[in-house]
Every structure is written in C-alpha cells, then in structure tokens.
mmCIF file of C-alpha atoms in Angstrom:
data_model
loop_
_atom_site.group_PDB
_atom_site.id
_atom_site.type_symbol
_atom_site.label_atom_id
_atom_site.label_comp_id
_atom_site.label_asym_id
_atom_site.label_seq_id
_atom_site.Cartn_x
_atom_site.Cartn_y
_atom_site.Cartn_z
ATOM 1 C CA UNK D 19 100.137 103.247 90.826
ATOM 2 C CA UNK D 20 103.188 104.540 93.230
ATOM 3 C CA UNK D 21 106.443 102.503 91.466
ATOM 4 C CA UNK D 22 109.136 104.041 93.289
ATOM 5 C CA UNK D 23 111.017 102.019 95.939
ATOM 6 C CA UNK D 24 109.571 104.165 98.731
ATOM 7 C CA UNK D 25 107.335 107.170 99.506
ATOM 8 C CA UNK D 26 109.501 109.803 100.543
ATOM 9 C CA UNK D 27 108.888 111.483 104.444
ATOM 10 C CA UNK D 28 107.587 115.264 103.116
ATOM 11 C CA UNK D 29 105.557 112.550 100.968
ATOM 12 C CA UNK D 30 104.095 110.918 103.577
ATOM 13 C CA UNK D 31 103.894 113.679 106.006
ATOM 14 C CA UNK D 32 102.291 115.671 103.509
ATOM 15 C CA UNK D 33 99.399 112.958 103.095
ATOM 16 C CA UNK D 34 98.925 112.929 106.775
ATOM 17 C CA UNK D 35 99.306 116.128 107.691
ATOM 18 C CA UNK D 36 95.913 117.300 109.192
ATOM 19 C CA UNK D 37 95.732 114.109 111.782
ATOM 20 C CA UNK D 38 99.276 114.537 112.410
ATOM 21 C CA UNK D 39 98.397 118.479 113.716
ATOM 22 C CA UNK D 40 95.524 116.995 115.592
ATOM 23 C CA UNK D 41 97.522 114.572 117.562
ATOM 24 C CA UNK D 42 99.525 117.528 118.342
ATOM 25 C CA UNK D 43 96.606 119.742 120.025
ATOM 26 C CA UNK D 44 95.640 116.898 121.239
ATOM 27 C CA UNK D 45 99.138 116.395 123.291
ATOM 28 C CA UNK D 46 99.875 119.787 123.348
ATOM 29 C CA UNK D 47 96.878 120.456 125.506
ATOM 30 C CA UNK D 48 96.990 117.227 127.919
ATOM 31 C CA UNK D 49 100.529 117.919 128.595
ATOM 32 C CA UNK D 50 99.742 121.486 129.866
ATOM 33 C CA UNK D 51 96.801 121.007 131.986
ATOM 34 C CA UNK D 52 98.660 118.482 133.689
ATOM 35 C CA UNK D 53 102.002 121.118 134.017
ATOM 36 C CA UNK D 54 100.030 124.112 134.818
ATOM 37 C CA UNK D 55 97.421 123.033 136.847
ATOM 38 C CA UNK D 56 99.430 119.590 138.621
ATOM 39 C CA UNK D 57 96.704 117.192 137.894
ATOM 40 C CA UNK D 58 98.970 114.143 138.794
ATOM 41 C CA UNK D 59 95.880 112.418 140.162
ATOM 42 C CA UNK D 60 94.757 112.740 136.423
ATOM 43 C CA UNK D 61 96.020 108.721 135.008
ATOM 44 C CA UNK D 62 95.384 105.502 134.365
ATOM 45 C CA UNK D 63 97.532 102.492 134.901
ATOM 46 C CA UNK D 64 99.990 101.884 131.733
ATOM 47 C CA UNK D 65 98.531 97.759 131.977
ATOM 48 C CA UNK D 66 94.864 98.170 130.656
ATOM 49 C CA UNK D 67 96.165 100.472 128.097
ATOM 50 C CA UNK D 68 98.991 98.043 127.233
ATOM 51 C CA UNK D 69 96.191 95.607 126.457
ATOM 52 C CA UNK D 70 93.701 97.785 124.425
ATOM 53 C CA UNK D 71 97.235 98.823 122.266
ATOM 54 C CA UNK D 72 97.690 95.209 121.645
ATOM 55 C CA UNK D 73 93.996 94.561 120.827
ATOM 56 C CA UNK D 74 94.392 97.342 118.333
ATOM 57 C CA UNK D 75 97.889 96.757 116.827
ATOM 58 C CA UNK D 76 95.848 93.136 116.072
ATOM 59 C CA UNK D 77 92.797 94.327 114.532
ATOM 60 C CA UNK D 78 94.480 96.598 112.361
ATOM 61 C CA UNK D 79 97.103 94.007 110.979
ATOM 62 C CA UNK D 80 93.942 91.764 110.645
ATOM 63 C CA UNK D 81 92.271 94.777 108.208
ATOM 64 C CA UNK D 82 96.018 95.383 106.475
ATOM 65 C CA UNK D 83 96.106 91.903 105.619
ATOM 66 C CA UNK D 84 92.694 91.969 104.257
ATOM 67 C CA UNK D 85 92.974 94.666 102.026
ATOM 68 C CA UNK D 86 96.245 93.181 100.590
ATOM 69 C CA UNK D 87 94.147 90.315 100.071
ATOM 70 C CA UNK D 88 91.486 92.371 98.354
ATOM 71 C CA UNK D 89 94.243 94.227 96.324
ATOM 72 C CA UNK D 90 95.938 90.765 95.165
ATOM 73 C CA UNK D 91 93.258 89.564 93.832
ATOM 74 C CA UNK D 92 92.437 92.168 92.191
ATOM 75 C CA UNK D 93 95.659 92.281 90.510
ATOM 76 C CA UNK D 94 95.216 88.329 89.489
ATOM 77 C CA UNK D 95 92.000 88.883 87.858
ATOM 78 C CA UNK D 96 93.251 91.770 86.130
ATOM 79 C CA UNK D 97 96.218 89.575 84.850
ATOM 80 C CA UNK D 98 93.700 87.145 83.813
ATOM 81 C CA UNK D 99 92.302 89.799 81.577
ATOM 82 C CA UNK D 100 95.459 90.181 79.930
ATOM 83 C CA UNK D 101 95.782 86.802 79.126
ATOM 84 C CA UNK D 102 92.512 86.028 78.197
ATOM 85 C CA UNK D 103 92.552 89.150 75.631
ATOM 86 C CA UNK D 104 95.604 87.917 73.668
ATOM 87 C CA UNK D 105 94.502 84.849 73.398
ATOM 88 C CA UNK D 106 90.994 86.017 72.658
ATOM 89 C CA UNK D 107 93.393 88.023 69.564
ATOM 90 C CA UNK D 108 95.102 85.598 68.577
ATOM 91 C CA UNK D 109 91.753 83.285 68.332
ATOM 92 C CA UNK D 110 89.862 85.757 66.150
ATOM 93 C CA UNK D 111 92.929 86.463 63.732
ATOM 94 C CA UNK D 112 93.617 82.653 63.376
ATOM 95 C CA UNK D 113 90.049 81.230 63.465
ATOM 96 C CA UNK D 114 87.937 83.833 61.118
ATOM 97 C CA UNK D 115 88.716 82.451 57.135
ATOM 98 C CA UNK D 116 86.902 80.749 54.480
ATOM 99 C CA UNK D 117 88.320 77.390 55.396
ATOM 100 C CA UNK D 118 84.987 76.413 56.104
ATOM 101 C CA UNK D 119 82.999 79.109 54.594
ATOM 102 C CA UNK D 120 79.874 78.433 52.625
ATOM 103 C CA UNK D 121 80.812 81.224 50.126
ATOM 104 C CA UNK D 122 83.984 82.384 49.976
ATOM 105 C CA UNK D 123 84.387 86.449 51.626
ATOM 106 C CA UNK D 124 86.560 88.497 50.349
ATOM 107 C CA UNK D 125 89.750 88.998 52.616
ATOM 108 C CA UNK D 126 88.521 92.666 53.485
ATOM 109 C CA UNK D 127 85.561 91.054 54.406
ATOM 110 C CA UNK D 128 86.991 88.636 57.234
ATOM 111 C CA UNK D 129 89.464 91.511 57.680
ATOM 112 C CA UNK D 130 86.607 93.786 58.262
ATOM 113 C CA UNK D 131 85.072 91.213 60.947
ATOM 114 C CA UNK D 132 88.356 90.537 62.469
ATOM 115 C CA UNK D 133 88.738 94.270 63.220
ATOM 116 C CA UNK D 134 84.864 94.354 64.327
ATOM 117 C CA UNK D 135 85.376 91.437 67.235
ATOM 118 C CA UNK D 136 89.183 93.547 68.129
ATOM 119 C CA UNK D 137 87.833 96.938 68.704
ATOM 120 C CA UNK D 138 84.415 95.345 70.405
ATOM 121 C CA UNK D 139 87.187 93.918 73.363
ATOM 122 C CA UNK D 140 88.677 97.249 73.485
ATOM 123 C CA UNK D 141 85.349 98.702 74.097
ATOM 124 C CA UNK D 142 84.612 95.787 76.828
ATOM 125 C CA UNK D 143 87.243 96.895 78.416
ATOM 126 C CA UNK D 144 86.959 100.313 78.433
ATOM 127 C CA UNK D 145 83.702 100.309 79.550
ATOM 128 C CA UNK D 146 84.802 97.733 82.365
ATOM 129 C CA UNK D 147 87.464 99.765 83.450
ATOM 130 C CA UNK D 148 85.196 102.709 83.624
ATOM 131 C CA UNK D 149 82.966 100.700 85.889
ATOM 132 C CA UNK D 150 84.970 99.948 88.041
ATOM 133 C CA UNK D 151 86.292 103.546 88.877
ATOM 134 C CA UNK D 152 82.364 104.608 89.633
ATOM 135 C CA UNK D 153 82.581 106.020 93.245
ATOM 136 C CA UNK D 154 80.710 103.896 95.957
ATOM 137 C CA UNK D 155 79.445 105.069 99.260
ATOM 138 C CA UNK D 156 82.187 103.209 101.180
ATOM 139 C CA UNK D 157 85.213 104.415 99.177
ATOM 140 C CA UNK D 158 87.694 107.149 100.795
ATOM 141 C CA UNK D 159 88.965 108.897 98.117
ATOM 142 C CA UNK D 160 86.576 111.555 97.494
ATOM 143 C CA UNK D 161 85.623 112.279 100.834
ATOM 144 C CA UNK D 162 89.245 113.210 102.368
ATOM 145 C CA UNK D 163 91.324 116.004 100.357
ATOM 146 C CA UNK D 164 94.699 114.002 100.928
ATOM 147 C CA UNK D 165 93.371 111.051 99.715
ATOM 148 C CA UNK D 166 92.530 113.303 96.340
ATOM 149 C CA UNK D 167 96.353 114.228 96.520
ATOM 150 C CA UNK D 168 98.053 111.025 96.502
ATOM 151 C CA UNK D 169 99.216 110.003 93.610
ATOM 152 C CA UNK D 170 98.261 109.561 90.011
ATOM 153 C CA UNK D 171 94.776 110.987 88.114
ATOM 154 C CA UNK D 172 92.679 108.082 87.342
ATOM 155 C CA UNK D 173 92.050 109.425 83.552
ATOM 156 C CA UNK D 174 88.677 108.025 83.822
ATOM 157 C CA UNK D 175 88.192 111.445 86.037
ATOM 158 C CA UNK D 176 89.099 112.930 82.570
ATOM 159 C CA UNK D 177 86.546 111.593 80.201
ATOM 160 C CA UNK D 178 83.491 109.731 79.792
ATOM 161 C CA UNK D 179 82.457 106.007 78.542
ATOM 162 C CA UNK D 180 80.616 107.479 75.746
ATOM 163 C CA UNK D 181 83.563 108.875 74.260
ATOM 164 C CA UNK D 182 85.819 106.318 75.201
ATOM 165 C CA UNK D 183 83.451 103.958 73.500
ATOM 166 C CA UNK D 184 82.113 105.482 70.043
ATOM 167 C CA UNK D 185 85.493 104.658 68.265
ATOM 168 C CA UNK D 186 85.605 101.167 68.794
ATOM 169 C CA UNK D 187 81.506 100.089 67.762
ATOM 170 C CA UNK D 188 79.500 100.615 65.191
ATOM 171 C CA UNK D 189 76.006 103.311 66.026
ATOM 172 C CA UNK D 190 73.680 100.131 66.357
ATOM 173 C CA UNK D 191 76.038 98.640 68.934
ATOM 174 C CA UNK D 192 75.810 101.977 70.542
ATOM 175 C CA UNK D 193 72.676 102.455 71.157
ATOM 176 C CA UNK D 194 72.408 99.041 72.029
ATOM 177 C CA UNK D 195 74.743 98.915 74.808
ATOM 178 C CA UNK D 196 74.364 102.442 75.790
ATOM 179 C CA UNK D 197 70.555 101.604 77.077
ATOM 180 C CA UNK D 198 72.256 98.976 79.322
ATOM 181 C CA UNK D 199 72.468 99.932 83.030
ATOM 182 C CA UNK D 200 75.559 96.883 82.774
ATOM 183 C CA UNK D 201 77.755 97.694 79.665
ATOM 184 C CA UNK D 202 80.639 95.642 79.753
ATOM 185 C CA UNK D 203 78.037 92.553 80.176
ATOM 186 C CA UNK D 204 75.859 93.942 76.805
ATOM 187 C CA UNK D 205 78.842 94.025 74.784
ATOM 188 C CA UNK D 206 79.857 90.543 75.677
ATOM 189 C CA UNK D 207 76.239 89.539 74.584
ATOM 190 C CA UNK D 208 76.947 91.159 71.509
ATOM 191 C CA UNK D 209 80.326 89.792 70.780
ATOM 192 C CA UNK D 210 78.632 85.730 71.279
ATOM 193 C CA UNK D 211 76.041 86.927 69.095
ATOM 194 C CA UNK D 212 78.323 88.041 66.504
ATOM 195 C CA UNK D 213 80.780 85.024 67.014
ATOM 196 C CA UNK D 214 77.225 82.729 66.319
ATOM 197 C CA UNK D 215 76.555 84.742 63.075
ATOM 198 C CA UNK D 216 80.096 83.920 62.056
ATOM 199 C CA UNK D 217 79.628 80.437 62.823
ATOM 200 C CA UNK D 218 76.531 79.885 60.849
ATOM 201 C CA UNK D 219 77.818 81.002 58.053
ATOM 202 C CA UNK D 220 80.953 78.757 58.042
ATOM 203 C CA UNK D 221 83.530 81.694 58.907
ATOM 204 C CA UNK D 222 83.928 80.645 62.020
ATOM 205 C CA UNK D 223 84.786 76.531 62.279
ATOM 206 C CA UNK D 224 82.056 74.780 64.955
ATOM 207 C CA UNK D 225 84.338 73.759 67.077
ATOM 208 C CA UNK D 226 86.183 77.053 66.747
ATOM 209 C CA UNK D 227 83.472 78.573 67.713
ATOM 210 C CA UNK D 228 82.951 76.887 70.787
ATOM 211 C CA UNK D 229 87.119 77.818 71.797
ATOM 212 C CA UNK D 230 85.979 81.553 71.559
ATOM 213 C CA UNK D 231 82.489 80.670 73.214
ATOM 214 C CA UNK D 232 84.954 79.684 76.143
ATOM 215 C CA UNK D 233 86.772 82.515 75.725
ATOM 216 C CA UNK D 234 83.732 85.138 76.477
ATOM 217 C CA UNK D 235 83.297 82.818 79.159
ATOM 218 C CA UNK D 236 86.176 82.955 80.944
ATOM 219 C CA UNK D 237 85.738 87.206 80.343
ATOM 220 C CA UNK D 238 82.461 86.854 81.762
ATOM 221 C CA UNK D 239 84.240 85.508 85.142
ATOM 222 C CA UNK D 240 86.686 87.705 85.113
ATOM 223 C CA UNK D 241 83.991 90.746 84.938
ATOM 224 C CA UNK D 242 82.121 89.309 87.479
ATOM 225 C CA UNK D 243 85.065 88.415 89.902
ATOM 226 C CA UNK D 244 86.156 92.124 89.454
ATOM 227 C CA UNK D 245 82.980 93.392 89.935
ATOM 228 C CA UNK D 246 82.368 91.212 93.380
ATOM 229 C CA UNK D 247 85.382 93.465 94.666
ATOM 230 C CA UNK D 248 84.099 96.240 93.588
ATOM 231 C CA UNK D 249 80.939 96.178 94.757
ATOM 232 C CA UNK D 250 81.208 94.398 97.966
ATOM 233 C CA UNK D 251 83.669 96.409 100.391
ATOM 234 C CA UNK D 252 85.374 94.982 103.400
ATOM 235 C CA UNK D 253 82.835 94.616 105.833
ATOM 236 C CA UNK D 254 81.777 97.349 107.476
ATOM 237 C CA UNK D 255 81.203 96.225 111.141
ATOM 238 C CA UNK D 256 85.307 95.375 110.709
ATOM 239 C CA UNK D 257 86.010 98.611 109.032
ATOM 240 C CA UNK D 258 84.136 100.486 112.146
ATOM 241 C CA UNK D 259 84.958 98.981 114.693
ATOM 242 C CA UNK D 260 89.244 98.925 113.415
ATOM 243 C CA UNK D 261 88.406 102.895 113.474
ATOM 244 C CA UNK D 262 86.766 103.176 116.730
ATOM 245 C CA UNK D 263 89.307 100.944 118.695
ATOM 246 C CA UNK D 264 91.918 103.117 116.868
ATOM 247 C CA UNK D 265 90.941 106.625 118.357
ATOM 248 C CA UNK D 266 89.959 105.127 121.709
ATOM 249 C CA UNK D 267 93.518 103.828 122.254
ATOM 250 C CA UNK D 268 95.048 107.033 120.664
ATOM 251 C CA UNK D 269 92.621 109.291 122.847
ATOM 252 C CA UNK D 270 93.482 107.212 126.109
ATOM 253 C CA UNK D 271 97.479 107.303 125.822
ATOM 254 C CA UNK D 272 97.579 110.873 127.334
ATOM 255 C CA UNK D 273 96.607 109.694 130.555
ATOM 256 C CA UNK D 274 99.304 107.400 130.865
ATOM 257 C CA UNK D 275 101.996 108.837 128.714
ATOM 258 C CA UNK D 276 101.427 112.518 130.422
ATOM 259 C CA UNK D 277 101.780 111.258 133.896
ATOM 260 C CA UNK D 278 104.625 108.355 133.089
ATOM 261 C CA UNK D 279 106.952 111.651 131.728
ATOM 262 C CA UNK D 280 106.040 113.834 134.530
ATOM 263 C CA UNK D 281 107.123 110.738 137.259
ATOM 264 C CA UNK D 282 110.570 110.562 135.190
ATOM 265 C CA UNK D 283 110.788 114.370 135.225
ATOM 266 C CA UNK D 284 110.383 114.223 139.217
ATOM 267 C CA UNK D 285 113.166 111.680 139.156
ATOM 268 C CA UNK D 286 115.697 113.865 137.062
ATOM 269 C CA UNK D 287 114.577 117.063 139.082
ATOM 270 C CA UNK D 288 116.792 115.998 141.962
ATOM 271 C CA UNK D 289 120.040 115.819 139.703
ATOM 272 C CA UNK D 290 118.707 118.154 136.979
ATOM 273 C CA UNK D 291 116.159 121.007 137.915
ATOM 274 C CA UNK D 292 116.217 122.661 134.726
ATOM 275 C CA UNK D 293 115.297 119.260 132.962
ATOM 276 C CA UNK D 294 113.123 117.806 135.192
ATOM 277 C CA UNK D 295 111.024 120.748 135.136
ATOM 278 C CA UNK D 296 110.270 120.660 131.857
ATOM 279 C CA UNK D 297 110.583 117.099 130.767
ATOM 280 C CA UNK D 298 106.962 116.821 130.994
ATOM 281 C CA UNK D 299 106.962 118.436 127.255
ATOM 282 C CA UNK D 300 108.745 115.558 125.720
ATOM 283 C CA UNK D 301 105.344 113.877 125.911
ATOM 284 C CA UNK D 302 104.652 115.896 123.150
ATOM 285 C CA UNK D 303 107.179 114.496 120.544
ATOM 286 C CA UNK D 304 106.321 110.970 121.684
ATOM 287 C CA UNK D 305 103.065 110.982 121.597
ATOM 288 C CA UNK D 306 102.379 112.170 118.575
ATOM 289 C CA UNK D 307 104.769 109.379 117.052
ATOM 290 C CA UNK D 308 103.023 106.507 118.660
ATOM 291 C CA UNK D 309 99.787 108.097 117.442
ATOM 292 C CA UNK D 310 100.721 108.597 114.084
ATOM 293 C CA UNK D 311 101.655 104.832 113.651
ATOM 294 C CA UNK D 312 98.880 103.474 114.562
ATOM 295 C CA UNK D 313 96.437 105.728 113.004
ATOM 296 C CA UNK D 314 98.248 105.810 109.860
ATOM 297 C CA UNK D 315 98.182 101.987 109.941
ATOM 298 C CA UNK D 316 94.420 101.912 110.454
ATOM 299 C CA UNK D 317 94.656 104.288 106.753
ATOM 300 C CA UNK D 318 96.477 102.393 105.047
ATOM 301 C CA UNK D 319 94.146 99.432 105.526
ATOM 302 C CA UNK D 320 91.170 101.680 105.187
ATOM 303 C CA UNK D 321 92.382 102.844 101.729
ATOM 304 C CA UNK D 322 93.703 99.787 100.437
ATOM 305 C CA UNK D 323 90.320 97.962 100.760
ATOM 306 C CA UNK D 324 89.054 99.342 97.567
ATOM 307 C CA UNK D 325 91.815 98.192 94.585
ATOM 308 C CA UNK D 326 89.982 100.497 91.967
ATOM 309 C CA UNK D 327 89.188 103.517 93.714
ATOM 310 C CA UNK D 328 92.342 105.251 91.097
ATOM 311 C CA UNK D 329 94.460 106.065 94.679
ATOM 312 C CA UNK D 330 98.369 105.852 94.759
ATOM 313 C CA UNK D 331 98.475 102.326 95.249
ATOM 314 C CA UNK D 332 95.593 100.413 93.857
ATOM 315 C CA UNK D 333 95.499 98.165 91.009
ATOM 316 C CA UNK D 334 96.218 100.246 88.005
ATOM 317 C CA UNK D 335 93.802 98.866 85.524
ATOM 318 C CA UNK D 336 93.278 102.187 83.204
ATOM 319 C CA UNK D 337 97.494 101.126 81.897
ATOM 320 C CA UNK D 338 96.716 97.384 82.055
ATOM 321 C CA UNK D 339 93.594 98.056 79.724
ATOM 322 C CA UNK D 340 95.729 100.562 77.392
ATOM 323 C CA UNK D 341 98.328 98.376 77.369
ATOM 324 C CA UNK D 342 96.168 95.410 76.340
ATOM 325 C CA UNK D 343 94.587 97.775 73.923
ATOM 326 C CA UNK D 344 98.148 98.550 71.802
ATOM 327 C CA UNK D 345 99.135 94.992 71.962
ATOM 328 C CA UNK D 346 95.888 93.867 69.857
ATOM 329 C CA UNK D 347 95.892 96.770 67.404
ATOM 330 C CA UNK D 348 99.839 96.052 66.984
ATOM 331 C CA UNK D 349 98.897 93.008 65.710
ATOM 332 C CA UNK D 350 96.256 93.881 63.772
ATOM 333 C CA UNK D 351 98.824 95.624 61.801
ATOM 334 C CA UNK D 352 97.928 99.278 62.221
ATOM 335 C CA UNK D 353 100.300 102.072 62.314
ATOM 336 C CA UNK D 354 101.892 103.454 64.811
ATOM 337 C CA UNK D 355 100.505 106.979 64.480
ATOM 338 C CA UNK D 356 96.939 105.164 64.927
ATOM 339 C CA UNK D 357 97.233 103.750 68.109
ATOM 340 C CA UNK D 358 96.889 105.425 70.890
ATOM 341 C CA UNK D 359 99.830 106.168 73.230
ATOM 342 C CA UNK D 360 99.788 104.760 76.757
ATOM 343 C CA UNK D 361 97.648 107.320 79.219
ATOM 344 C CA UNK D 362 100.438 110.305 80.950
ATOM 345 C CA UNK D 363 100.681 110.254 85.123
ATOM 346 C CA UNK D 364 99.218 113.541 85.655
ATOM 347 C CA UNK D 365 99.533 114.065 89.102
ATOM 348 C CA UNK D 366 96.886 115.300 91.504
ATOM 349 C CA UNK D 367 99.651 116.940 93.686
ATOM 350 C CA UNK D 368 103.505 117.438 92.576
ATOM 351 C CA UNK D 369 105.187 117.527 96.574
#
C-alpha cells in the first residue's frame, strides 16, 4: 500500500501516460482540421455540454465514494481479523491446561496442542489472504500494463498456498484441506473439531470451549464479510455506464473547446495578429487537462472498487496477515531467528 504523503507528478504521469497521449491526438487533430481547413461551422453550444460535464463530474464522485466505501470496509474487517486473532492467542495459551483434565498431559503435551491451534490460524490466514488475491473477471489490474506498475508486488504473485501452507499443518490436515475448493472455511472446520476433542477430554474447560467456539465464529464472519467484497464487484451497469458517460463528455469537448479558442483568437487578431492566429493551438494544452481529470477520476474509482486486487492503494492484507503472524509466534515464545520477517516492497516499477 502507497504510505507516502503524496504520489509524486512523473508518478502519476507515468501511470497515465498512454490516455494522456491519446487525449493529445485526439486534440491535436480537432484543433487542426478546424485551423487548416476553417470548419467554424464545426460546434456545439458550450450549454448541453456544460450539463453532460456536470452529469459526469456526479456519477463519477458517486463511483469514488463507493469504492472508498468498498475499501473501508475492507480495511474494518481486516482490523477485525487482527483483533479476533490475538484474542483467539491469548484464548488458546490461557484456556488449554489440566485444570480440568481427566488425566493430567504432560506440559509438552498442551504445549504441543497450543502450538497445533497457533500455526492452524496462521494457515487460515494464509490461505485467506491468498484467496482473496485470486484474479476475477472484473478486476483491472491484470488487464492494463500501468495498473501492473503501480506500486507494490502482492507476494502472493510470488508463491503458492501449498507452500505457504505445509509449515503450519500437519500431512492429514493437508490433504484434508487441500481437496477443499474453500480452504480457509476447511481449516476453520478443523480447528472446532480440534477445539471439541480438547473439550472432551477436559483440556479445554466447557464453557471455555464455548468462548473459542465464539471465537471461530466471529472468524467465520469475518471470512465471509471479506469474501462478499471480493466476490461481488461494484455493479457493473454503474461501472459501465461511469465509463461510457466519461468518454462521451471527453470526446464531445472538442467541438466546443476548438471553436470557443478560435472565437477568442479572432478577438485578439485585431490587436495581436501573430497571437490570434495561432491561439487556436492553446486548445491543445487545455484540453488535454480537463480530459485528464476527469478520466483519471473515473480510474481511480474504477481501481479502487476491488480492495484486494494487491494495487498501490488497496487494503494491504499480505502485512496485516504477517504481522498478525509474528505477534502470535512472539508469544508463543519462539526465537527470533524462527519467525519469519515481515514480507520486502518489491516494486513492480522503480519511477
């Protein structure tokens, strides 16, 4: 996720380049068939294209606001994973003993199972986090090159769940959860089975047991919450229609910018040859300003819709997960030379 105070222009230029050229053919060649072959009959009123600039500049605030929405709660459920997982730590440390035990285990033992229920959240939330970085039709990373550019490397892009699993679960929770076409959900199953195992024989308190039965509860929501982002997108009727009005209104302004600069030219001709002749080009510069705002407005709502695409500024849940990860093994008392290090920013483009 982008954590400076601001992008910097060659930063944001660079991400827009390619529409920025277009709007400058675009312009480029309006503003010379009108000065070469004096097409002055060639425009429309500034009024109706007032309006449809308004309708726009509203439709896209209405998306922007939307994906912020989308993005913020994204963020929220993520924080409620955070939460939920210390607690869920600080449950299994403090709850798993022979206070209640039928026969007493051996403090390696409960150690042993303590561990066990740990690394089996880790894995839940690897696996969720790879989840939610699996590409869906509607996303816009992969499909435009600039949107590959920006930013960080989502370092799911870098390895696979199986990998990123094995260390934290035994084989037979493997190749349990590996046959699953919902992971994070199987391990879950597993972890309330292993919590009622614990429980029956006297490990695990009843009433205990039912605190951490709330617990995988709560991460149940959570999953599911995070997963109703992911997999239902800003609808797309909105979405279209936010990028149709867009280019209409940026494909129209020609005809009234074009012929607005060439009236003010005529005016300045009379005082001014030189620059009246040729103020017709300024046009040029203009138009290609008004256009990039608004198209790069309509982006920035089209890529913020999806929080866990891995782009620049979307909810950065492969840290939160790491981060999550380090503060339960802390406290599990392992070294420091066993825990994994927070994931490097390696950059998909250094500008």
């Amino acid at each position: 996720m982008h954590i400076k105070k601001i992008y910097t222009t060659k930063e944001m230029f660079w991400w827009t380049r390619f529409e920025t050229m277009l709007f400058f053919f675009i312009i480029t060649f309006w503003v010379s068939i009108y000065y070469f072959f004096e097409l002055s009959w060639l425009k429309i009123p500034w009024t109706p294209l007032a309006l449809i600039g308004t309708a726009v500049a509203f439709v896209i605030g209405f998306q922007n606001n939307a994906a912020y929405g989308r993005i913020w709660e994204a963020r929220k459920i993520w924080g409620g994973i955070v939460n939920t997982s210390r607690t869920f730590g600080v449950y299994v440390q403090d709850m798993v003993n022979n206070e209640y035990a039928k026969e007493d285990w051996d403090e390696a033992d409960l150690q042993k199972e303590i561990k066990t229920l740990t690394y089996r959240h880790i894995a839940w939330m690897n696996a969720l986090r790879h989840a939610m970085r699996m590409p869906k039709p509607w996303e816009t990373t992969v499909k435009h090159k600039t949107n590959q550019e920006w930013g960080a490397r989502p370092p799911e892009l870098d390895t696979n769940l199986e990998d990123d699993l094995k260390p934290y679960i035994s084989d037979a929770d493997y190749q349990h959860v590996i046959n699953k076409s919902n992971k994070p959900t199987a391990l879950l199953y597993l972890q309330s089975h292993h919590l009622r195992a614990l429980k029956e024989s006297g490990v695990i308190w009843e009433f205990s047991f039912l605190q951490l039965e709330d617990i995988i509860q709560e991460l149940f929501s959570l999953q599911g919450k995070s997963e109703r982002i992911k997999n239902f997108p800003y609808p797309r009727h909105f979405a279209t229609l936010n990028y149709f009005f867009m280019w209409i209104f940026v494909l129209l302004l020609p005809f009234a910018l074009v012929p607005q600069f060439a009236s003010i030219g005529n005016d300045v001709l009379v005082n001014n040859p030189l620059v009246g002749k040729f103020f017709i080009w300024l046009a040029i510069p203009f138009y290609v300003i008004v256009a990039w705002i608004f198209h790069t407005m309509e982006r920035i709502g089209r890529t913020g819709e999806n929080p866990f695409e891995g782009t620049a500024n979307d909810v950065p849940i492969s840290t939160i997960a790491r981060g999550i990860e380090i503060d339960l093994r802390q406290n599990l008392g392992e070294s420091h030379d066993e825990i994994p290090k927070q994931f490097e920013i390696k950059l998909h483009t250094q500008f």
